[in-house]
PDB file of C-alpha atoms in Angstrom:
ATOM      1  CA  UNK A   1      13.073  19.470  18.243  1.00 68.00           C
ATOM      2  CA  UNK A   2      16.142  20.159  16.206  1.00 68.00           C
ATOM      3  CA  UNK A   3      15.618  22.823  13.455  1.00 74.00           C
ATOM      4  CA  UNK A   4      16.255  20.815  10.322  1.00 81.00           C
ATOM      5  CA  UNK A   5      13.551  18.056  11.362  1.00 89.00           C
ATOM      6  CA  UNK A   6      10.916  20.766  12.436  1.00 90.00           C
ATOM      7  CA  UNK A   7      11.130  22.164   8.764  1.00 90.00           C
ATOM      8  CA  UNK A   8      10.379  18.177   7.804  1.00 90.00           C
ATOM      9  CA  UNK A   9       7.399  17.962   9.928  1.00 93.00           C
ATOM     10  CA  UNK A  10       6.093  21.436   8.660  1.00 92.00           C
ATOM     11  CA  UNK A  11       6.475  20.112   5.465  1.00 91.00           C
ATOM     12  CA  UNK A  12       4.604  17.016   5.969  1.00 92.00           C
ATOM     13  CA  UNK A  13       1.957  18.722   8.047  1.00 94.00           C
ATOM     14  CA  UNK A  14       0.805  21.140   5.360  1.00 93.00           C
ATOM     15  CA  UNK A  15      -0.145  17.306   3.274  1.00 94.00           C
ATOM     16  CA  UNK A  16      -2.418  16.414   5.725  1.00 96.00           C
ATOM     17  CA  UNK A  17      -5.891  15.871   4.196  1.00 96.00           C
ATOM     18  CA  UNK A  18      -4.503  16.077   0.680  1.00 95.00           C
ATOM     19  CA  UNK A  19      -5.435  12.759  -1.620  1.00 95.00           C
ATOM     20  CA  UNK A  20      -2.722  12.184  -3.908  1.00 95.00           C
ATOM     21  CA  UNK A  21      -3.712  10.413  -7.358  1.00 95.00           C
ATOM     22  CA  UNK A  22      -3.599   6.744  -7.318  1.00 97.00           C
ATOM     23  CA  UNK A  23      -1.399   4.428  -8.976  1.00 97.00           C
ATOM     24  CA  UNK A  24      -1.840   2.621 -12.257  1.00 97.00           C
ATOM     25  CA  UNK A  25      -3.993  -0.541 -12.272  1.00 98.00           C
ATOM     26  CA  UNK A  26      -2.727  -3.865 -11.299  1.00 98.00           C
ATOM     27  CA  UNK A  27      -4.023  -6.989 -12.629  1.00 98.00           C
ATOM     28  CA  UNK A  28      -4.657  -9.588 -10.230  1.00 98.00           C
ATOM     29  CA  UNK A  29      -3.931 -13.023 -11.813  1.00 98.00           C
ATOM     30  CA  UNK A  30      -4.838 -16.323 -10.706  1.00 98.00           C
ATOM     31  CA  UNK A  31      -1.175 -17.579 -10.623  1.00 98.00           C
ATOM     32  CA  UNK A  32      -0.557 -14.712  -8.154  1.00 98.00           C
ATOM     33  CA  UNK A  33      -3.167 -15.923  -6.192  1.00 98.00           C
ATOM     34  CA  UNK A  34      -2.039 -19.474  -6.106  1.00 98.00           C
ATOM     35  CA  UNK A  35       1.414 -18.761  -4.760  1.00 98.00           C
ATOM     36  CA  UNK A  36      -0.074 -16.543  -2.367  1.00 98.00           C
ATOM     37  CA  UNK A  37      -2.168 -19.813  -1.324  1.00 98.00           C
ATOM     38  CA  UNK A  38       1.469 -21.580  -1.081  1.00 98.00           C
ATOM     39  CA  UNK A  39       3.120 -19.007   0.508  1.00 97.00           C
ATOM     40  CA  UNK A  40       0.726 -18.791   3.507  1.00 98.00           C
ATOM     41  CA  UNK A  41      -1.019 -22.216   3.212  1.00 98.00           C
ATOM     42  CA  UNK A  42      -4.544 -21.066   2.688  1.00 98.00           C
ATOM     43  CA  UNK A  43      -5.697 -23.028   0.024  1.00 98.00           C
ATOM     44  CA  UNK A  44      -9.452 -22.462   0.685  1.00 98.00           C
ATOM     45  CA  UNK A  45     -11.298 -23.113  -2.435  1.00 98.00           C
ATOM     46  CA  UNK A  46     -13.179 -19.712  -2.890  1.00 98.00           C
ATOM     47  CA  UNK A  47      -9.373 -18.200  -3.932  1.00 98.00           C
ATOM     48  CA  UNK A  48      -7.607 -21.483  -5.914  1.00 98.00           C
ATOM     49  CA  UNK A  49     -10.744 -23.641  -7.475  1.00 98.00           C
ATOM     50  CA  UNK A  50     -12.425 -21.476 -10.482  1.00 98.00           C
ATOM     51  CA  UNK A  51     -14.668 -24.422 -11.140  1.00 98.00           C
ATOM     52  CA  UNK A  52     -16.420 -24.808  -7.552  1.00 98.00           C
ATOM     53  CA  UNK A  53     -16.040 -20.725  -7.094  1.00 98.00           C
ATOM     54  CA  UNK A  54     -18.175 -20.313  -9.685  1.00 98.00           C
ATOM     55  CA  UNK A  55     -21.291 -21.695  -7.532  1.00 97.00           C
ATOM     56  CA  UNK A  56     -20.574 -19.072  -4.859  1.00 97.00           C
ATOM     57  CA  UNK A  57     -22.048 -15.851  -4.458  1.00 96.00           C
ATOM     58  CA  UNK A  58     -18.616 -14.522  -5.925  1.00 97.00           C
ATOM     59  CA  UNK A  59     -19.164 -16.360  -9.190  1.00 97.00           C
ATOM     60  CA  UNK A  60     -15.310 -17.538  -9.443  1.00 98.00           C
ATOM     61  CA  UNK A  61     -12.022 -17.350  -7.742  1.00 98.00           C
ATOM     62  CA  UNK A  62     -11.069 -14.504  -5.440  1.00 98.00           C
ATOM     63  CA  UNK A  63      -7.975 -12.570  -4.212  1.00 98.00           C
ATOM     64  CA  UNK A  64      -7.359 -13.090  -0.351  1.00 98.00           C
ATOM     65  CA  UNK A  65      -7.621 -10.547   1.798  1.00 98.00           C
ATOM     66  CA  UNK A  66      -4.406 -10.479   3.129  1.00 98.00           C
ATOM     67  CA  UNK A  67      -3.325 -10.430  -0.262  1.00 98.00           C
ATOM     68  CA  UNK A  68      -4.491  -7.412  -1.171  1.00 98.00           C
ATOM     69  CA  UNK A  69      -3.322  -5.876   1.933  1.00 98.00           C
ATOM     70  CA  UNK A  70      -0.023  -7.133   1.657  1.00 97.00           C
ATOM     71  CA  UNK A  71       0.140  -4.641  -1.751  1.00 98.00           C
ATOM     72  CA  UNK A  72      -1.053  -1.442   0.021  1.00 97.00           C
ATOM     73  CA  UNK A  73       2.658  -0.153   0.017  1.00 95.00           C
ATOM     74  CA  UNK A  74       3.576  -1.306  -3.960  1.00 96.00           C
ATOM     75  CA  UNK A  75       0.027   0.405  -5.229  1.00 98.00           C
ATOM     76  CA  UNK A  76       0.115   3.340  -4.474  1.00 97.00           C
ATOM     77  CA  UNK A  77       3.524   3.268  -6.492  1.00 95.00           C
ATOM     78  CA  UNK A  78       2.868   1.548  -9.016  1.00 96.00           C
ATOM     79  CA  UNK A  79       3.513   1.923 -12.949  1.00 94.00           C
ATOM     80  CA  UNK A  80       2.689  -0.177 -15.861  1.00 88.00           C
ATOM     81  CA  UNK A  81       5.199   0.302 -17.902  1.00 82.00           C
ATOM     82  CA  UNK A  82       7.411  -1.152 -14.857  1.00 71.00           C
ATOM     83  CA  UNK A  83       9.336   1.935 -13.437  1.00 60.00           C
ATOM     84  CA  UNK A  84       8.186   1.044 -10.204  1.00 54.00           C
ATOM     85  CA  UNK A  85      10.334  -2.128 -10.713  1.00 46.00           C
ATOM     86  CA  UNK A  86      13.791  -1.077  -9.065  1.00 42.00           C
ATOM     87  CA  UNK A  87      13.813   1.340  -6.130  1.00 38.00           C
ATOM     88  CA  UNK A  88      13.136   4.739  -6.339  1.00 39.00           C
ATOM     89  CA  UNK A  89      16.296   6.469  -6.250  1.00 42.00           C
ATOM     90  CA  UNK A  90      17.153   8.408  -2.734  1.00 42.00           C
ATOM     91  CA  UNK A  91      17.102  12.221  -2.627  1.00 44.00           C
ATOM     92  CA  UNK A  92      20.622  13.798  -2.834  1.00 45.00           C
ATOM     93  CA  UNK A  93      22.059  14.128   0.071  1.00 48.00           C
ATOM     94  CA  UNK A  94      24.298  16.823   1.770  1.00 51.00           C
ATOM     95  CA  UNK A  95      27.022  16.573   4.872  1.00 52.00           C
ATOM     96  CA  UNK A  96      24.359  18.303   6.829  1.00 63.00           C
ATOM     97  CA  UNK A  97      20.836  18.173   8.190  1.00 68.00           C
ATOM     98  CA  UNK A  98      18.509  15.424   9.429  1.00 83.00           C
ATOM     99  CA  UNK A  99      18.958  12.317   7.100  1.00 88.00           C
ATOM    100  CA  UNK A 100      16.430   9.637   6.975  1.00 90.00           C
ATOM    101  CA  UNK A 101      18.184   6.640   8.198  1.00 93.00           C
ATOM    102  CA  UNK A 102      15.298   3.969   7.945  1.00 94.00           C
ATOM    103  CA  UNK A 103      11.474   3.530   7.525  1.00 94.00           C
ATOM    104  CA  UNK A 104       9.613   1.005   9.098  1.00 96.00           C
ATOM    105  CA  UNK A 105       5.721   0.023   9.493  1.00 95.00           C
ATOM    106  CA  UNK A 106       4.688   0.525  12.946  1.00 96.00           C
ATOM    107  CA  UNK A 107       1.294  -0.849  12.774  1.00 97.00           C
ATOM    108  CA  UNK A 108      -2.269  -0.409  11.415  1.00 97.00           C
ATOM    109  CA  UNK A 109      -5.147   1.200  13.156  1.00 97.00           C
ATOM    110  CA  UNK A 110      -7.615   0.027  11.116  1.00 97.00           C
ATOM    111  CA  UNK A 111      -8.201  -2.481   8.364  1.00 98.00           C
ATOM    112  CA  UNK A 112     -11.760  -3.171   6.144  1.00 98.00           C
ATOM    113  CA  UNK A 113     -12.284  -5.277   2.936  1.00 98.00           C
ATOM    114  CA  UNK A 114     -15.960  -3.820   2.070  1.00 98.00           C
ATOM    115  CA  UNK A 115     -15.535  -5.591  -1.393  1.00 97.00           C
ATOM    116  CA  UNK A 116     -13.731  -9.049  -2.518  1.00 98.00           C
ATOM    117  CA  UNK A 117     -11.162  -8.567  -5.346  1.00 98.00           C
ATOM    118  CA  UNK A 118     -12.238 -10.849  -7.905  1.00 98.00           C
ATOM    119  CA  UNK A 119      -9.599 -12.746 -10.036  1.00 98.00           C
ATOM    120  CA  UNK A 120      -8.965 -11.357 -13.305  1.00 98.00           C
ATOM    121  CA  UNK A 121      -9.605  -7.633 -11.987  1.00 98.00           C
ATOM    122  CA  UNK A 122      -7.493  -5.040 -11.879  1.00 98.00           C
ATOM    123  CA  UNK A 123      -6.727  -2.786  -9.016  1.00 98.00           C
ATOM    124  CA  UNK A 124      -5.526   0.140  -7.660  1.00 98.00           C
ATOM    125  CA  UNK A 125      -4.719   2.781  -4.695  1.00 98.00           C
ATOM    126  CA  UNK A 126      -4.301   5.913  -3.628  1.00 97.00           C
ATOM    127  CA  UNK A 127      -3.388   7.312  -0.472  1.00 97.00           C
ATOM    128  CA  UNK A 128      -3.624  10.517   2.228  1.00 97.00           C
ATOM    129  CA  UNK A 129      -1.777  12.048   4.832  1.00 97.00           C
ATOM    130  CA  UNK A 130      -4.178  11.979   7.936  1.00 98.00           C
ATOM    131  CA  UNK A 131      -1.650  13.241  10.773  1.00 97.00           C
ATOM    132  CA  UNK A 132       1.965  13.087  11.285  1.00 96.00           C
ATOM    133  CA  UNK A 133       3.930  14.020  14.957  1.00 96.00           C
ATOM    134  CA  UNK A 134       7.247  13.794  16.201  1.00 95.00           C
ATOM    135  CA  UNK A 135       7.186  10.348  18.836  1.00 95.00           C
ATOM    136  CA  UNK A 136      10.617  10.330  20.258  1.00 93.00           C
ATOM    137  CA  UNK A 137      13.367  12.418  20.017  1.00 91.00           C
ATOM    138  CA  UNK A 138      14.162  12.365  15.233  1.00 92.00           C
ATOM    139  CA  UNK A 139      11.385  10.082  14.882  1.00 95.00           C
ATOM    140  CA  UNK A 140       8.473  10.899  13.130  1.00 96.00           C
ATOM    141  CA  UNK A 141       5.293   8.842  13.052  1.00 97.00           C
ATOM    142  CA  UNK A 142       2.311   9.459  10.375  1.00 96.00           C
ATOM    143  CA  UNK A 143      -0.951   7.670   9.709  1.00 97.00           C
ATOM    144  CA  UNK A 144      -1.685   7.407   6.545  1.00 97.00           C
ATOM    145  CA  UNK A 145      -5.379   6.208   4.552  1.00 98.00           C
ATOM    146  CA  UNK A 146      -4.608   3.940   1.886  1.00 98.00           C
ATOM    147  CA  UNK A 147      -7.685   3.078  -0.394  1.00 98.00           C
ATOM    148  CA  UNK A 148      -7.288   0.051  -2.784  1.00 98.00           C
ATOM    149  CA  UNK A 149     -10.365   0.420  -5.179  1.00 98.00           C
ATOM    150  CA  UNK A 150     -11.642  -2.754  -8.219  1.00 98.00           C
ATOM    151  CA  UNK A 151     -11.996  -1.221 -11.347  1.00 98.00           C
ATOM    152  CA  UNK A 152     -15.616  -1.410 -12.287  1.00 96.00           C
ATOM    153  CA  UNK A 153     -16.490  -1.446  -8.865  1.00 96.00           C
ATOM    154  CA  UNK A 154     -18.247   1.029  -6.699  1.00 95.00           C
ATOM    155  CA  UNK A 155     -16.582  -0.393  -3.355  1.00 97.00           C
ATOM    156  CA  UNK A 156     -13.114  -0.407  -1.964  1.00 98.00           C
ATOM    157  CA  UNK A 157     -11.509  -3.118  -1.721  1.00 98.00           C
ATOM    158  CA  UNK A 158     -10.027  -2.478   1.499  1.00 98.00           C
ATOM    159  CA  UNK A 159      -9.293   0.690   3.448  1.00 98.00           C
ATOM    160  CA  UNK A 160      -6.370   0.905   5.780  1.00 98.00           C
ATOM    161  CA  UNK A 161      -4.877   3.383   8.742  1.00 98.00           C
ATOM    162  CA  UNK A 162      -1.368   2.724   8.355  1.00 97.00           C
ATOM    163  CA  UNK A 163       1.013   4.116  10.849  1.00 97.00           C
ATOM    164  CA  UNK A 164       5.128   4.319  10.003  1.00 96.00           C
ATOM    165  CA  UNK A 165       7.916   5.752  11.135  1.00 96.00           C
ATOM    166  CA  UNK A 166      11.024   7.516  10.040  1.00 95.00           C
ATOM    167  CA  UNK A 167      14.140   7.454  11.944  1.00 95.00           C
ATOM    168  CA  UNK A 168      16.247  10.526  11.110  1.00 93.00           C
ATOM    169  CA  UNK A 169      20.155  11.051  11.824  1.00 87.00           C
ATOM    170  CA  UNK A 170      20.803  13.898  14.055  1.00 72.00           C
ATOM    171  CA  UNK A 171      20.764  17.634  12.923  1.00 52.00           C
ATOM    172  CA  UNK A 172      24.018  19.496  11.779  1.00 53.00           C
ATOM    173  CA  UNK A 173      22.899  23.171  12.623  1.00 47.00           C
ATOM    174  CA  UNK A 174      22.082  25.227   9.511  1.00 48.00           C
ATOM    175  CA  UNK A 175      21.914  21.824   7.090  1.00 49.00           C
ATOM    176  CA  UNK A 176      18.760  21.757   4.878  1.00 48.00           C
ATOM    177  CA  UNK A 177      16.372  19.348   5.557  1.00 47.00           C
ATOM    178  CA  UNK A 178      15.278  16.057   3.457  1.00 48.00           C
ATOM    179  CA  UNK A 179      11.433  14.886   3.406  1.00 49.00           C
ATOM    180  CA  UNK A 180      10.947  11.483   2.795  1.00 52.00           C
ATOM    181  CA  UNK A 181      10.826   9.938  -1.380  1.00 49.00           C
ATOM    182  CA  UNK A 182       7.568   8.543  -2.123  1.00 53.00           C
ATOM    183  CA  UNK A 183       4.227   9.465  -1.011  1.00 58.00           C
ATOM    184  CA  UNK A 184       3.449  11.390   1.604  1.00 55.00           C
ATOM    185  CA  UNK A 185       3.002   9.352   4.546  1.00 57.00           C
ATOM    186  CA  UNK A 186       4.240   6.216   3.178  1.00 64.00           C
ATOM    187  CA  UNK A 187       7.865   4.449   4.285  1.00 60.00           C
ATOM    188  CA  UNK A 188      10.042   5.222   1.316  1.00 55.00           C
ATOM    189  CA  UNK A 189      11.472   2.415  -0.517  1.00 53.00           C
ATOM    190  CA  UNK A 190      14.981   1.362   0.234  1.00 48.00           C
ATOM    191  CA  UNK A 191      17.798   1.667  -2.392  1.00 46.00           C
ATOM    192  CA  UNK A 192      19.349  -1.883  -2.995  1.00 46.00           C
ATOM    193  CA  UNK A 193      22.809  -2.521  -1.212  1.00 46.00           C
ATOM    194  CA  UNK A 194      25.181  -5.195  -2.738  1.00 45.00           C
ATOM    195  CA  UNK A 195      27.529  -4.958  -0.120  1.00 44.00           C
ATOM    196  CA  UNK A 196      26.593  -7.772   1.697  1.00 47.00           C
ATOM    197  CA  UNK A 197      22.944 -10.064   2.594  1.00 45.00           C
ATOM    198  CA  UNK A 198      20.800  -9.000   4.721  1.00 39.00           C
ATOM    199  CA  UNK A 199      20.133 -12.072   7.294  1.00 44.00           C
ATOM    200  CA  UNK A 200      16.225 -12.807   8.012  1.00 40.00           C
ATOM    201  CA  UNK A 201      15.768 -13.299  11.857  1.00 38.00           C
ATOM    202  CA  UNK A 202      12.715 -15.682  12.282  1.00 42.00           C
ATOM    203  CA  UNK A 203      10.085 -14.543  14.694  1.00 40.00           C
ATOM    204  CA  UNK A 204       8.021 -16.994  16.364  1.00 39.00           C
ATOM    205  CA  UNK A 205       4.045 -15.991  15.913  1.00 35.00           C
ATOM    206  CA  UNK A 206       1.050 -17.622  17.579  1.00 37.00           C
ATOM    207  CA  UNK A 207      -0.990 -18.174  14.677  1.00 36.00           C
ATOM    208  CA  UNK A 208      -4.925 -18.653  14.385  1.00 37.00           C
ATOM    209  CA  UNK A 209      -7.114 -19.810  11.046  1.00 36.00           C
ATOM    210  CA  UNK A 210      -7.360 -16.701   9.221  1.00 39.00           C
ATOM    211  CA  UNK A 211     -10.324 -16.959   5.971  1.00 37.00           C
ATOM    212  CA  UNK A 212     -10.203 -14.784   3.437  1.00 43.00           C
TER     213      UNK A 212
END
């Protein structure tokens, strides 16, 4: 392992274990909801029909599931007064050492909603570094716990093992090395580049009913 990325992965080692403090709440509207619904064509009635929720055991509307997973990576970022809004600016960089090139989402280990997310409830999440290992020659993989809790509730509302990767430019001997923006463990968010579109290659999925 180059020199430069072994000081990164020291770095990020010494997190592991370490709970960093969660975001700010996010509220979870209705109208959200419904263009989630849209978006993914689940338009069962337990997340877009307050008046026949109410006679469920939930007592009105509720978030999907995949909803709420699908803002595990904005939460634990997240800021009410809207900071979070445009990307986080990158590091400065120099001529030398490992630079981050990308960061992508390799997977999850492990997904659990122990508790629905009604509408009209705020949430929020906070994250922790569980392990992080160099997977191919300047690549670095980490898992990392994200925790999305309900205010006023006692139970999550989903727990996740994420696993990402970060794809690092080779090592110009004696450079200093960069760790990642954002939380530990997490892929940090891309600057914006006006240079040109970036073209969306469909992928063809074999898709079953999901609920919730």
């Amino acid at each position: 392992m180059a020199e430069g990325l072994a000081a990164i992965l020291e770095q990020m080692q010494s997190r592991v274990g370490v709970e960093n403090a969660p975001g700010d709440w996010f509220l979870v509207t209705q109208d959200r909801v419904n263009q989630f619904a849209d978006v993914t064509g689940d338009h069962q009635f337990i997340h877009v029909d307050p008046e026949r929720a109410k006679n469920t055991p939930f007592g009105g509307t509720i978030a999907h599931g995949f909803l709420t997973l699908s803002l595990c990576l904005m939460l634990p970022r997240y800021k009410e007064n809207g900071s979070n809004n445009e990307a986080t600016p990158p590091p400065a960089r120099s001529a030398e050492g490992p630079q981050m090139k990308m960061a992508v989402n390799y997977g999850m280990n492990k997904v659990r909603f122990p508790s629905p997310v009604p509408v009209g409830k705020r949430i929020r999440a906070k994250t922790k570094l569980l392990s992080v290992e160099e997977v191919a020659p300047n690549c670095l993989q980490n898992v990392n716990q994200i925790t999305i809790e309900v205010e006023g509730l006692e139970k999550p509302a989903a727990v996740i093992e994420l696993a990402g990767r970060q794809y690092y430019s080779a090592t110009t001997p004696g450079g200093p090395a960069q760790t990642p923006a954002g939380p530990p463990g997490l892929p940090a968010p891309c600057p914006r580049r006006a240079q040109r579109p970036i073209k969306c290659i469909p992928r063809r999925f074999a898709v079953g009913q999901a609920f919730g």
